[in-house]
Coordinates of C-alpha atoms and ligand atoms in Angstrom, one line a residue:
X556 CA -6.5 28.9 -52.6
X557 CA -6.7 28.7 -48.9
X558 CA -6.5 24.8 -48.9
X559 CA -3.5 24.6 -51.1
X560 CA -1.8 27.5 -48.8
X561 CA -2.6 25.2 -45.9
X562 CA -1.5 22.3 -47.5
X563 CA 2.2 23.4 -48.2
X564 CA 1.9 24.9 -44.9
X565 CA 1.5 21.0 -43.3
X566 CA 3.7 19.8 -45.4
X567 CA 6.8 22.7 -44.6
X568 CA 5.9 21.7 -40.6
X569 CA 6.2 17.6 -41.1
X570 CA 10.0 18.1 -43.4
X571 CA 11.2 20.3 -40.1
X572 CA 9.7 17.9 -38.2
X573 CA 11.5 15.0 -40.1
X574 CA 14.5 17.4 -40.0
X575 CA 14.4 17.7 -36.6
X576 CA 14.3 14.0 -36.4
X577 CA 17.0 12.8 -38.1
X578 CA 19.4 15.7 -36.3
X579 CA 18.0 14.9 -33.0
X580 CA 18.9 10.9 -33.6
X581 CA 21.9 9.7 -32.6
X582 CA 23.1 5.7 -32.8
X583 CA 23.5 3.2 -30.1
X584 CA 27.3 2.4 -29.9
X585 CA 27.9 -1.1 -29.5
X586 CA 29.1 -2.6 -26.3
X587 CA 32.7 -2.7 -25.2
X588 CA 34.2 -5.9 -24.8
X589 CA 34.2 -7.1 -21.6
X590 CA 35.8 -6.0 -19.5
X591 CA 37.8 -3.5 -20.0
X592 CA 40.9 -3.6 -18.0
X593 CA 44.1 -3.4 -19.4
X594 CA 45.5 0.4 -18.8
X595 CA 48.8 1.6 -18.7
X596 CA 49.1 2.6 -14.4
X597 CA 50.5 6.2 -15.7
X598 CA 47.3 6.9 -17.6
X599 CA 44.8 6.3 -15.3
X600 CA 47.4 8.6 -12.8
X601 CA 47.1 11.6 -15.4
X602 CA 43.1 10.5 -15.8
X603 CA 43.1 10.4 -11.8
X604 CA 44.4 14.4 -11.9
X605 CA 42.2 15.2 -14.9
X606 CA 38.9 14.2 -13.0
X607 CA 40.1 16.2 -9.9
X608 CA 40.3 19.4 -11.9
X609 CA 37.2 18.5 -13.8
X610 CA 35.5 17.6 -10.5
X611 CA 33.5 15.1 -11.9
X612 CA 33.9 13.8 -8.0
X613 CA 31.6 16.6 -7.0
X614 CA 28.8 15.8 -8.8
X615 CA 29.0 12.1 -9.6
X616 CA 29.3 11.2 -6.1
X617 CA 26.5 11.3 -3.9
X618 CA 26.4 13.2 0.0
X619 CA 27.3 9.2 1.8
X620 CA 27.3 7.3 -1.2
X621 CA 29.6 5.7 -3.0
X622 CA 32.5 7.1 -5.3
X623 CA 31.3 8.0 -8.5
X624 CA 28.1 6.0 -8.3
X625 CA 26.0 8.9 -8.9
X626 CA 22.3 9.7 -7.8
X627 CA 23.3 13.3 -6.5
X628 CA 20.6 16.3 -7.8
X629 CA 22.2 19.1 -9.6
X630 CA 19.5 21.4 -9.0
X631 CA 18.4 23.7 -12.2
X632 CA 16.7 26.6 -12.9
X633 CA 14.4 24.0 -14.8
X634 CA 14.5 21.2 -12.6
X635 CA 16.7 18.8 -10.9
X636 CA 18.3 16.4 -12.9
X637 CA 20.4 13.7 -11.1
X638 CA 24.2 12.9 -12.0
X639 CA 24.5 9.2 -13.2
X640 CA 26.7 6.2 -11.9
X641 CA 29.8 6.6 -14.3
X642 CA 32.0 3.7 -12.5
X643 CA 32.4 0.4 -14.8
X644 CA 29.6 -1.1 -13.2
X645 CA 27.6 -3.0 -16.7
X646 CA 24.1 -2.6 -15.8
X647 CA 24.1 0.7 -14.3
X648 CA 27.0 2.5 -14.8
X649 CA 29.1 2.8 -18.0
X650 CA 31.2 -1.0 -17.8
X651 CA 29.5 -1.8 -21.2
X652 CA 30.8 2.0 -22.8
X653 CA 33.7 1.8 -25.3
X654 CA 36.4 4.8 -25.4
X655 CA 34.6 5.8 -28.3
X656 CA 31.1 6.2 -26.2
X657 CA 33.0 7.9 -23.6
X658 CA 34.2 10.3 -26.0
X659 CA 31.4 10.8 -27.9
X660 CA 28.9 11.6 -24.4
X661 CA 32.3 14.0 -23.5
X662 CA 31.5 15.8 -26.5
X663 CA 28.2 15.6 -28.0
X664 CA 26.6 14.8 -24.9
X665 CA 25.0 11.8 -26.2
X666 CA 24.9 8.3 -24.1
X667 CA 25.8 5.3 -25.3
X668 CA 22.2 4.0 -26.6
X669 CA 21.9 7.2 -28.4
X670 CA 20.0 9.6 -25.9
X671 CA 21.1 13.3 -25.4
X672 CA 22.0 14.3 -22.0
X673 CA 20.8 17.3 -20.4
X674 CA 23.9 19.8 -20.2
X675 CA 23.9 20.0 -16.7
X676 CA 26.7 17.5 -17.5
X677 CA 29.3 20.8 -18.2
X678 CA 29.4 18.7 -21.6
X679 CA 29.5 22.1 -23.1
X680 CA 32.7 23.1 -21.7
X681 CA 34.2 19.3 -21.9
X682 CA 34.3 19.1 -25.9
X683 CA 37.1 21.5 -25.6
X684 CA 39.3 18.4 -24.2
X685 CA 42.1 16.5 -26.4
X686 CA 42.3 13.1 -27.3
X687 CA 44.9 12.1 -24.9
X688 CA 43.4 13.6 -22.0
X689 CA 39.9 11.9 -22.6
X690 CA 41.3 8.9 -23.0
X691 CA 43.3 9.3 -19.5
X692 CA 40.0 10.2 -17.7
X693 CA 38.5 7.0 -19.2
X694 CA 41.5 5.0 -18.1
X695 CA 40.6 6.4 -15.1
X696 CA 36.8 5.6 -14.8
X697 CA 37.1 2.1 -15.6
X698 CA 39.2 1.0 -13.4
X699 CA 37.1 2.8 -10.3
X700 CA 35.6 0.1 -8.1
X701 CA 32.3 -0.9 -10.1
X702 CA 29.2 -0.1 -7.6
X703 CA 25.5 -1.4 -8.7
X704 CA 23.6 2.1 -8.1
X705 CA 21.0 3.3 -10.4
X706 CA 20.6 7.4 -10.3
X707 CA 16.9 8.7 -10.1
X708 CA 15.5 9.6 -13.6
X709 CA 15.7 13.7 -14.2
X710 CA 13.0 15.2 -12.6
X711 CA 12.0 17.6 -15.4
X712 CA 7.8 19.1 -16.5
X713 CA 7.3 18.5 -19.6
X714 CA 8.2 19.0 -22.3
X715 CA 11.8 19.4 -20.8
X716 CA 11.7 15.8 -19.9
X717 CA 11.7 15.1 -24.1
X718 CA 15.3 14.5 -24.1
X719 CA 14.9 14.9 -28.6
X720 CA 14.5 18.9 -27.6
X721 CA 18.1 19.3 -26.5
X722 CA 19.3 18.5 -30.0
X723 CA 17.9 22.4 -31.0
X724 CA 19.8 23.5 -27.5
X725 CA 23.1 21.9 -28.8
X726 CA 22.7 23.1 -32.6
X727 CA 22.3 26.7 -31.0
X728 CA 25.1 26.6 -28.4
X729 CA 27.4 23.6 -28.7
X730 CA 30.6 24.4 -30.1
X731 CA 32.6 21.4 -31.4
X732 CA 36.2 21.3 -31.6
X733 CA 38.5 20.8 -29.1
X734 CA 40.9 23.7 -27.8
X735 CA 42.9 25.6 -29.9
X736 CA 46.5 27.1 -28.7
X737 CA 47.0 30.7 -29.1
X738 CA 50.1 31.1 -30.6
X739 CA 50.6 34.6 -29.3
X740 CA 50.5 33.5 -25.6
X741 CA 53.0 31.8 -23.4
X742 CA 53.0 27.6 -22.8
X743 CA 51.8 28.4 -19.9
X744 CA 49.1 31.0 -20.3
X745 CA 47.4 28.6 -23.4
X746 CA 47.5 25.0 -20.3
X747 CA 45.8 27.9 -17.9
X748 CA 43.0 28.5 -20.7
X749 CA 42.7 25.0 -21.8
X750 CA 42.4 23.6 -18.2
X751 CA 39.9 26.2 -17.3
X752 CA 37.7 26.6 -20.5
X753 CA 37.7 22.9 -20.9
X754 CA 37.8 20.4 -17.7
X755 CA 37.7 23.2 -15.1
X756 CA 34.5 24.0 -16.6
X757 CA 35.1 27.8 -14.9
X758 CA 32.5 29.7 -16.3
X759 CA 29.6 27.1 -15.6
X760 CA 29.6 29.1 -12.5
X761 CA 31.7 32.2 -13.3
X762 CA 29.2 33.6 -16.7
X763 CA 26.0 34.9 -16.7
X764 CA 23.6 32.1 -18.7
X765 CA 21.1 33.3 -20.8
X766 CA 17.1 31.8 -20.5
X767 CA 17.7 28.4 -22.0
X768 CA 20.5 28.1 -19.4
X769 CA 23.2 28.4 -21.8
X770 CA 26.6 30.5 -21.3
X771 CA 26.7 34.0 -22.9
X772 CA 29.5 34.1 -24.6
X773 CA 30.0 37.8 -25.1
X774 CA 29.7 37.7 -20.9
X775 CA 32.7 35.5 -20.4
X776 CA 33.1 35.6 -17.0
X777 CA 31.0 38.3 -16.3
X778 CA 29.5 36.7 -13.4
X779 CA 27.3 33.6 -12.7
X780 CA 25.1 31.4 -10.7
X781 CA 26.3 28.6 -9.0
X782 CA 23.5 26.8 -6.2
X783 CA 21.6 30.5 -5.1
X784 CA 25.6 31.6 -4.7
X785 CA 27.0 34.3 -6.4
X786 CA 30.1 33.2 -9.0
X787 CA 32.0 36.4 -8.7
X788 CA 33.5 37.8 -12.6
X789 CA 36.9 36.6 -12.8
X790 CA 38.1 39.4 -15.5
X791 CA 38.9 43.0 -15.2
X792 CA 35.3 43.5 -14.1
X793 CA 36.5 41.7 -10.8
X794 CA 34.8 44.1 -7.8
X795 CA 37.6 42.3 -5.4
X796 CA 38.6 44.5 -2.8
X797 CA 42.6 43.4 -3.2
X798 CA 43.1 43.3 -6.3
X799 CA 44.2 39.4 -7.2
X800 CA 47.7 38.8 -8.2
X801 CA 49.4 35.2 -9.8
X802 CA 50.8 34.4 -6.1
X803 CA 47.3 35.1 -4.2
X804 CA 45.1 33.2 -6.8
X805 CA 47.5 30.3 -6.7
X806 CA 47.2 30.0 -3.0
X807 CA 43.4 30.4 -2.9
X808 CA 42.5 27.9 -5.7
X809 CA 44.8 25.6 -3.9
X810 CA 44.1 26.1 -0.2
X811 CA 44.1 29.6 1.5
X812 CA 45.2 33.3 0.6
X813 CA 46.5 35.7 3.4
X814 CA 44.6 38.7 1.6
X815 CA 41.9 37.2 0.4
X816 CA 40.5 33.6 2.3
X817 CA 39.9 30.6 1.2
X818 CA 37.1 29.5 -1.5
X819 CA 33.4 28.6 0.3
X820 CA 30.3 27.5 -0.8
X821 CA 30.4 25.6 -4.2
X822 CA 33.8 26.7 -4.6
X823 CA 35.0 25.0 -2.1
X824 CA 34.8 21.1 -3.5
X825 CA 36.6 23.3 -6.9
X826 CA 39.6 24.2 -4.4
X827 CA 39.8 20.8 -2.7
X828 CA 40.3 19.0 -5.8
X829 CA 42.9 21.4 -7.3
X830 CA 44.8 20.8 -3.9
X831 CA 45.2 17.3 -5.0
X832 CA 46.9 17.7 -7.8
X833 CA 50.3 19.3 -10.0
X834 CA 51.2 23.0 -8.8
X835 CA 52.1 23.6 -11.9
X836 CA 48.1 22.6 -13.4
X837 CA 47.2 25.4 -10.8
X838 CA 50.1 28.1 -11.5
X839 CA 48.8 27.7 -15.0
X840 CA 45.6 28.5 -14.8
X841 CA 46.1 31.5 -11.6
X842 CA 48.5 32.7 -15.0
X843 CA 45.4 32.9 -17.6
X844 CA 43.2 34.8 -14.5
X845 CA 45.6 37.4 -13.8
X846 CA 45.9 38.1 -17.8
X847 CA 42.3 37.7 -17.9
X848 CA 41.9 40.1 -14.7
X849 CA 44.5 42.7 -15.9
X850 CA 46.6 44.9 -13.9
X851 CA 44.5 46.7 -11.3
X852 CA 43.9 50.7 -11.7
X853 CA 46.1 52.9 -9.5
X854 CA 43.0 53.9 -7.4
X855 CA 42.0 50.0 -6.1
X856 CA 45.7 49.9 -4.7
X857 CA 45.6 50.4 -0.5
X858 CA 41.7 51.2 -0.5
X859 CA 41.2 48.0 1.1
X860 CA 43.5 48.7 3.9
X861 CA 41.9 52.5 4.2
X862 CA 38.8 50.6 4.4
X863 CA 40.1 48.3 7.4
X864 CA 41.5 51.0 9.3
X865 CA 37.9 52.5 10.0
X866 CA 36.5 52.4 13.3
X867 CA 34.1 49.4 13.7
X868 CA 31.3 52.6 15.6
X869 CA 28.1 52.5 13.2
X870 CA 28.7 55.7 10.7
X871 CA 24.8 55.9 11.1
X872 CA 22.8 55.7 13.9
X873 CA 20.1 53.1 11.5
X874 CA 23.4 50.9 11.3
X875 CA 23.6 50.4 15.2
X876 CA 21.3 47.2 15.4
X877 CA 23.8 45.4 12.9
X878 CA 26.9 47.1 14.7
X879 CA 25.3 45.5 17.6
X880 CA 25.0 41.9 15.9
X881 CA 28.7 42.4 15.0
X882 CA 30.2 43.2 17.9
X883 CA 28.1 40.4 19.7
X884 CA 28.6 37.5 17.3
X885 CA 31.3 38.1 14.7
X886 CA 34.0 40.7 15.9
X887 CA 35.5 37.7 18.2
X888 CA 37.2 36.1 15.0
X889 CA 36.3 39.3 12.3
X890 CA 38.2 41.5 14.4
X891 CA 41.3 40.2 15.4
X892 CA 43.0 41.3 12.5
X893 CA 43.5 38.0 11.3
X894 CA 44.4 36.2 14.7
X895 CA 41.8 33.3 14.4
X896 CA 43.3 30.6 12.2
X897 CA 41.9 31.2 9.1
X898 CA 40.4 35.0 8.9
X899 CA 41.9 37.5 7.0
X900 CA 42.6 40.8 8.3
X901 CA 39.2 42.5 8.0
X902 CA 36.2 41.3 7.0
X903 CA 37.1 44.5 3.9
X904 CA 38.8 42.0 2.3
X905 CA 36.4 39.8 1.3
X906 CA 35.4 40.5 -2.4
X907 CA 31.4 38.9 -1.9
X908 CA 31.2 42.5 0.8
X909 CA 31.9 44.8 -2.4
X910 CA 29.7 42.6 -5.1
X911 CA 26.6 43.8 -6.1
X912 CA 24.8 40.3 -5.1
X913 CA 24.6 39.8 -1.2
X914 CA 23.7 36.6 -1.4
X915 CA 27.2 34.8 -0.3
X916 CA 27.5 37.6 2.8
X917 CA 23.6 35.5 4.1
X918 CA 24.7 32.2 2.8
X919 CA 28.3 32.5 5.0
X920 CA 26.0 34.2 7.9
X921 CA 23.0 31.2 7.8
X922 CA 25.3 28.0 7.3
X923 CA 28.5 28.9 8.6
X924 CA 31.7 27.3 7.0
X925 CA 33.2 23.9 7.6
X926 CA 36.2 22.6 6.0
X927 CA 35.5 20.1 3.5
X928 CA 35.4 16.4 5.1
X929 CA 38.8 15.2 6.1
X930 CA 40.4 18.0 5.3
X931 CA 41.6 21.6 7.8
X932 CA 40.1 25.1 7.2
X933 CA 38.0 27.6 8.2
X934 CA 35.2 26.9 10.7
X935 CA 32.7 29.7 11.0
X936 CA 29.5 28.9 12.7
X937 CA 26.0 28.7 11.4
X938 CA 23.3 31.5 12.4
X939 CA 20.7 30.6 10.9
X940 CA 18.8 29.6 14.4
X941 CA 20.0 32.5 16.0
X942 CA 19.4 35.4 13.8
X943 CA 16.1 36.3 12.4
X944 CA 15.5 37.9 8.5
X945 CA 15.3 41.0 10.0
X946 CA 18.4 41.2 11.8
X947 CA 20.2 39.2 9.6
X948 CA 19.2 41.9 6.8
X949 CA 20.7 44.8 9.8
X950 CA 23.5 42.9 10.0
X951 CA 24.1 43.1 6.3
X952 CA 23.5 46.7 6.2
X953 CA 26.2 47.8 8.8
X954 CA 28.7 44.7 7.0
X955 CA 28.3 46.7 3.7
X956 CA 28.9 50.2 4.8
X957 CA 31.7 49.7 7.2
X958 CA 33.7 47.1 5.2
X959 CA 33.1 48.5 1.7
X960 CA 32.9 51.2 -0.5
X961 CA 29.8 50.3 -2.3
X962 CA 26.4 51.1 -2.4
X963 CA 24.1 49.7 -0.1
X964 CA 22.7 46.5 -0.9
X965 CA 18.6 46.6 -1.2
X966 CA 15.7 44.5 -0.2
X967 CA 17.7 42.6 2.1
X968 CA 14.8 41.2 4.2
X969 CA 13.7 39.5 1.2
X970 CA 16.9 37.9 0.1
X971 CA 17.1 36.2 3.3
X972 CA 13.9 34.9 3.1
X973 CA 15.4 33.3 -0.4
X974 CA 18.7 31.8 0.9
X975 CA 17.3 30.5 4.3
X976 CA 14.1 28.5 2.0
X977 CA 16.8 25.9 0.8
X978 CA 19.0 25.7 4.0
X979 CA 17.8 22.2 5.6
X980 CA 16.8 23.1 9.1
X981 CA 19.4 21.2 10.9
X982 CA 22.8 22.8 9.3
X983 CA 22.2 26.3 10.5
X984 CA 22.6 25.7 14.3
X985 CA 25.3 27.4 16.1
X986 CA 27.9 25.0 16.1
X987 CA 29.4 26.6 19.2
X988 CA 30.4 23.3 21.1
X989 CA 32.3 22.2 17.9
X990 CA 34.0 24.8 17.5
X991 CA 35.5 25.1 20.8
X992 CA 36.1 21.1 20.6
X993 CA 38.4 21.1 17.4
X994 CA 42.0 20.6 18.0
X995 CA 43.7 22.3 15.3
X996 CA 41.6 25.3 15.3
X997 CA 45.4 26.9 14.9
X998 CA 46.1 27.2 11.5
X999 CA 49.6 24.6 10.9
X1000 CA 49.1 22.9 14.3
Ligands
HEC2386 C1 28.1 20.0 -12.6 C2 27.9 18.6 -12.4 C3 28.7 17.6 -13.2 C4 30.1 17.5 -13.4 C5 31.1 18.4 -12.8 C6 30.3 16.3 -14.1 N1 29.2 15.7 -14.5 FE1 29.0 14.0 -15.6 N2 27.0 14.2 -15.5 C7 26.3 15.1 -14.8 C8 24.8 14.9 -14.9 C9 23.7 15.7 -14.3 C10 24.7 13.8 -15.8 C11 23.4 13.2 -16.3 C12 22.8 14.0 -17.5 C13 21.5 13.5 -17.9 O1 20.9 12.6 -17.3 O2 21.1 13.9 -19.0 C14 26.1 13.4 -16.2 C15 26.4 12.4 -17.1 C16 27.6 11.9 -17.3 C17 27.9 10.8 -18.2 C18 26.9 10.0 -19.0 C19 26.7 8.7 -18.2 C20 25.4 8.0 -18.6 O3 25.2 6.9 -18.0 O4 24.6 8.5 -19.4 C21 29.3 10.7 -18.2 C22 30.1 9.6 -19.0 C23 29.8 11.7 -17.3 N3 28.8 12.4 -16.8 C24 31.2 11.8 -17.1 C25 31.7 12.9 -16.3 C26 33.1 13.1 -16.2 C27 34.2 12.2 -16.7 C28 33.3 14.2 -15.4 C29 34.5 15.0 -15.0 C30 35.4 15.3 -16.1 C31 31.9 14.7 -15.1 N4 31.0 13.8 -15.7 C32 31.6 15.9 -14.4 C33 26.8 16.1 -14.0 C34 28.2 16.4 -13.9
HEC2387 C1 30.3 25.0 -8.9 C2 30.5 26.4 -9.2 C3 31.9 26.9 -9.4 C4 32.8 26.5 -10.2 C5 32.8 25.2 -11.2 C6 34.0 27.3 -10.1 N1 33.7 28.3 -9.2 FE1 35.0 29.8 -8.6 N2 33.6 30.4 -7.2 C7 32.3 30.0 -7.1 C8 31.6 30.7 -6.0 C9 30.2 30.5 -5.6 C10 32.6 31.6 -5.5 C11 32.4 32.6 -4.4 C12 32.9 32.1 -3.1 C13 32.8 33.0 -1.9 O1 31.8 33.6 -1.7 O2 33.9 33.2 -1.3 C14 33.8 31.5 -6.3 C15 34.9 32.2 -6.1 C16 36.0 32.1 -7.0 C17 37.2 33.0 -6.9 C18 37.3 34.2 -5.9 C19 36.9 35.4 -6.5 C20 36.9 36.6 -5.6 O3 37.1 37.7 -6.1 O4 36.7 36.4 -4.4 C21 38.1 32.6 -7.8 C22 39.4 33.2 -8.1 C23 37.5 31.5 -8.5 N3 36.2 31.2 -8.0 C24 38.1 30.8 -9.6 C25 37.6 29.7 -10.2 C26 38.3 28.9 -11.2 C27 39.6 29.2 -11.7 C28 37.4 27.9 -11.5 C29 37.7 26.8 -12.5 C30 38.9 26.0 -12.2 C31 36.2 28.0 -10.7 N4 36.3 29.2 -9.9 C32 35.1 27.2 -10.8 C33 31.7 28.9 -7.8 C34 32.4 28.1 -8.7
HEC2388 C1 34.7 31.3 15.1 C2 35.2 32.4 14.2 C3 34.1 33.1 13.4 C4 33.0 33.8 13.8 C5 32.4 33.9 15.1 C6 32.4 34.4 12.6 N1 33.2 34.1 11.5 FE1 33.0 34.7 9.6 N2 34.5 33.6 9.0 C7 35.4 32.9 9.8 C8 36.4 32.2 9.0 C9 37.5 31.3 9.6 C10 36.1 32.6 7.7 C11 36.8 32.1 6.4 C12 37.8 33.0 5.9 C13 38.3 32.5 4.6 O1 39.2 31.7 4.6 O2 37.8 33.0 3.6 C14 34.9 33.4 7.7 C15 34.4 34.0 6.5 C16 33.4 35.0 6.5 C17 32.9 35.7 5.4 C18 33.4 35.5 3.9 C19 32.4 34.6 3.2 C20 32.8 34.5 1.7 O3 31.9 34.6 0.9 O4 34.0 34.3 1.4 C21 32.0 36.5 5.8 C22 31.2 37.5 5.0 C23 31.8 36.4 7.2 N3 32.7 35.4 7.7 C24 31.0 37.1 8.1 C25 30.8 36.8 9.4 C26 29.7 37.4 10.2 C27 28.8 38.5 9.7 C28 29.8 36.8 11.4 C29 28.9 37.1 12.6 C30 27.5 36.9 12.4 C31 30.9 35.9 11.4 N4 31.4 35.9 10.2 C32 31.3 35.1 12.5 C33 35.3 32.8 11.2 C34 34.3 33.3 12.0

């Protein structure tokens, strides 16, 4: 009895093995012909905006390297897992991939010969992209200047590193079908949610992901993870001290908002792109976040400025060694009620000073800001050679009570520790001398 239960026991594991097999294969798609060249110059313009809000730049080119030519790490709760060379170069890029390839790794996350990629390719968010606009972007990839550079292999344990697994990843939380129109909405409400669900890929970095680092759904927005940064929630859970509005999200996902700043951290490559391309892509998709957002309650209306108007003296005498720190190193430009080029008019209106996660306040403090390469913005220096965890963390404790409303953040010491562990050594210094030498340190001239 025991052998024959054991028997259809090894027999039920090898069919879900064999099932697993044949769901987890996926064909080699035959080479394009080469090479592929002939585009119409107004679709590889529209594929040329496309990639700018999908910011396929941002991963797929690497810190000095080439355009598109890949071999930056996208770091992973799991590992790191390195973006690939996706200009037309044949041997190691994708010159040999047909549209239909193109499409089908867009969508299925699958590569040409048939492997599944690891969906820290936002593929996830990509399948939700037309025909039309896929075919653009390719337009656009294939005639980028081919460059010979091969990406490092993922650098995954095992048995992450068996790409087969991620078929069970996408058969639990790939949705296929490209975006649907919600006939309720407005024109321009359903091109806000279709640029932002699908190329925008918002909630990579703006929803909480569950433990096989997949998007919760029912969390949309929520909240996320993007590089040890915390992705604020972008609905009506939004803790933002000024409550957004159409006008101030189209300024900041472009370039800079008088009541609220300009986008740091990994937002900032998000807002550089979308400066580069139609208003009316942007206008769009500020129109789906305010909807999104909803109108703010009665109560959120002039706190901010309430909270401003307090004096900058320490309301507790424990919060003098950060009032200190303050007054020393940040009230020059904090405190000048928006008078430095780029600060707003309190550091209370800064959402990250009312969200439960401190970690953007000690990223800001221990890198500083710099605007992205070639481009004007905000230049904040770097304290991570100056200030120690400890004060750092007192800092943080005066920041939080006299510029928000909140509760105090806890276990600062230890968060510092965190953020400071990935910060090369090098980027922290005080980059006093460079600030003092930049010339248009005055915003507009
Ligand atoms: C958040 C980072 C990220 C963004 C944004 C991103 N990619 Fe990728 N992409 C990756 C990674 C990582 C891989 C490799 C995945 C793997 O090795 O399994 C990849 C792989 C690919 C591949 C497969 C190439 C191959 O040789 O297998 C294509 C095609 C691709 N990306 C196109 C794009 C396009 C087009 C965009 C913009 C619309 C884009 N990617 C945006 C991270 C990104
Ligand atoms: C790579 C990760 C990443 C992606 C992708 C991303 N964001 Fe962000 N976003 C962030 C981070 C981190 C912050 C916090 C920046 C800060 O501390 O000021 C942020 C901040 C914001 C804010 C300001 C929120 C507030 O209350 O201060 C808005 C609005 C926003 N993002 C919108 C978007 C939209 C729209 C998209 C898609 C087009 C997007 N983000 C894509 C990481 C990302
Ligand atoms: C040379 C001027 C300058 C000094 C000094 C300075 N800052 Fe800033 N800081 C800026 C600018 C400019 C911004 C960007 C404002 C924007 O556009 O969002 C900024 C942004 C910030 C932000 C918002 C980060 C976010 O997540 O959006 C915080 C928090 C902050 N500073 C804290 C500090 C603290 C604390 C100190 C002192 C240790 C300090 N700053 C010193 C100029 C300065």
């Amino acid at each position: 009895m025991l052998r024959w239960w054991l028997l259809a026991l090894a027999t039920l594991v090898l069919v879900a093995i064999a099932g697993f097999a044949a769901l987890a294969w996926q064909p080699s798609l035959p080479p394009a012909a080469l090479p592929v060249t002939a585009f119409d110059p107004s679709l590889v313009a529209r594929g040329r905006d496309l990639a700018l809000i999908g910011n396929c730049n941002t991963c797929h080119t690497q810190e000095g390297g080439k355009a598109y030519a890949g071999g930056k790490p996208i770091p992973t709760p799991f590992g790191t897992i390195h973006a690939t060379n996706v200009t037309p170069d044949p041997e190691t890029g994708i010159g040999q991939w047909s549209l239909t390839a193109f499409v089908r790794s867009m969508r299925e996350g699958v590569d040409r010969e048939g492997n599944h990629l690891y969906p820290a390719f936002p593929y996830d968010h990509y399948a939700r992209v037309t025909d039309e606009d896929l075919a653009a972007l390719y337009a656009f990839l294939m005639t980028r200047r081919a460059v010979r550079h091969e990406a490092p292999p993922p650098d995954l344990p095992f048995p992450l590193n068996q790409r087969p697994l991620l078929a069970g990843w996408k058969l639990l939380f790939l949705k296929a079908g490209s975006y649907r129109p919600d006939p309720a909405r407005s024109v321009e409400w359903n091109r806000g949610a279709y640029l932002a669900e699908g190329l925008g890929h918002c909630g990579a970095c703006h929803t909480p992901r569950n433990r096989l680092g997949a998007e919760i759904a029912s969390e949309h927005y929520n909240g996320g993870e993007a590089e040890n940064w915390w992705g604020p929630p972008l609905n009506a859970s939004s803790p933002a001290s000024v409550p957004w509005t159409e006008a101030s999200l189209f300024n900041y996902l472009r370039d800079w908002d008088p009541k609220h700043g300009g986008a740091v951290g990994p937002m900032a490559p998000v807002s550089h792109n979308l400066s580069q391309v139609g208003e009316s892509e942007v206008r769009a998709m500020a129109t789906y976040l305010t909807a999104l957002m909803g109108p703010p309650s009665g109560e959120r209306l002039g706190r901010t400025e309430a909270i401003a108007a307090r004096p900058d003296a320490a309301p507790d005498p424990r919060l003098a060694a950060g009032e200190r720190i303050y007054a020393g190193a940040c009230a020059t430009c904090h405190a000048s009620g928006g008078q430095v080029p780029y600060t707003v008019n309190s550091l209370a209106y800064h959402t990250t000073l009312f969200g439960p996660d401190p970690r953007n306040v000690i990223q800001a403090v221990l890198r500083g800001i710099r605007p992205p390469e070639g481009a004007a913005g905000a230049i904040m220096p770097g304290y991570a050679e100056m200030l120690t965890d400890g004060q750092v963390a007192d800092l943080l404790d005066y920041l939080r009570a006299r510029f928000s409303d909140a509760p105090p953040w806890t276990d600062l010491e230890r968060k510092v520790r965190e953020v400071r562990e990935d910060i090369p050594p090098t980027s922290g210094s005080l980059g006093g001398a460079q600030v003092e030498s930049t010339p248009d340190l005055r915003r507009g001239g």
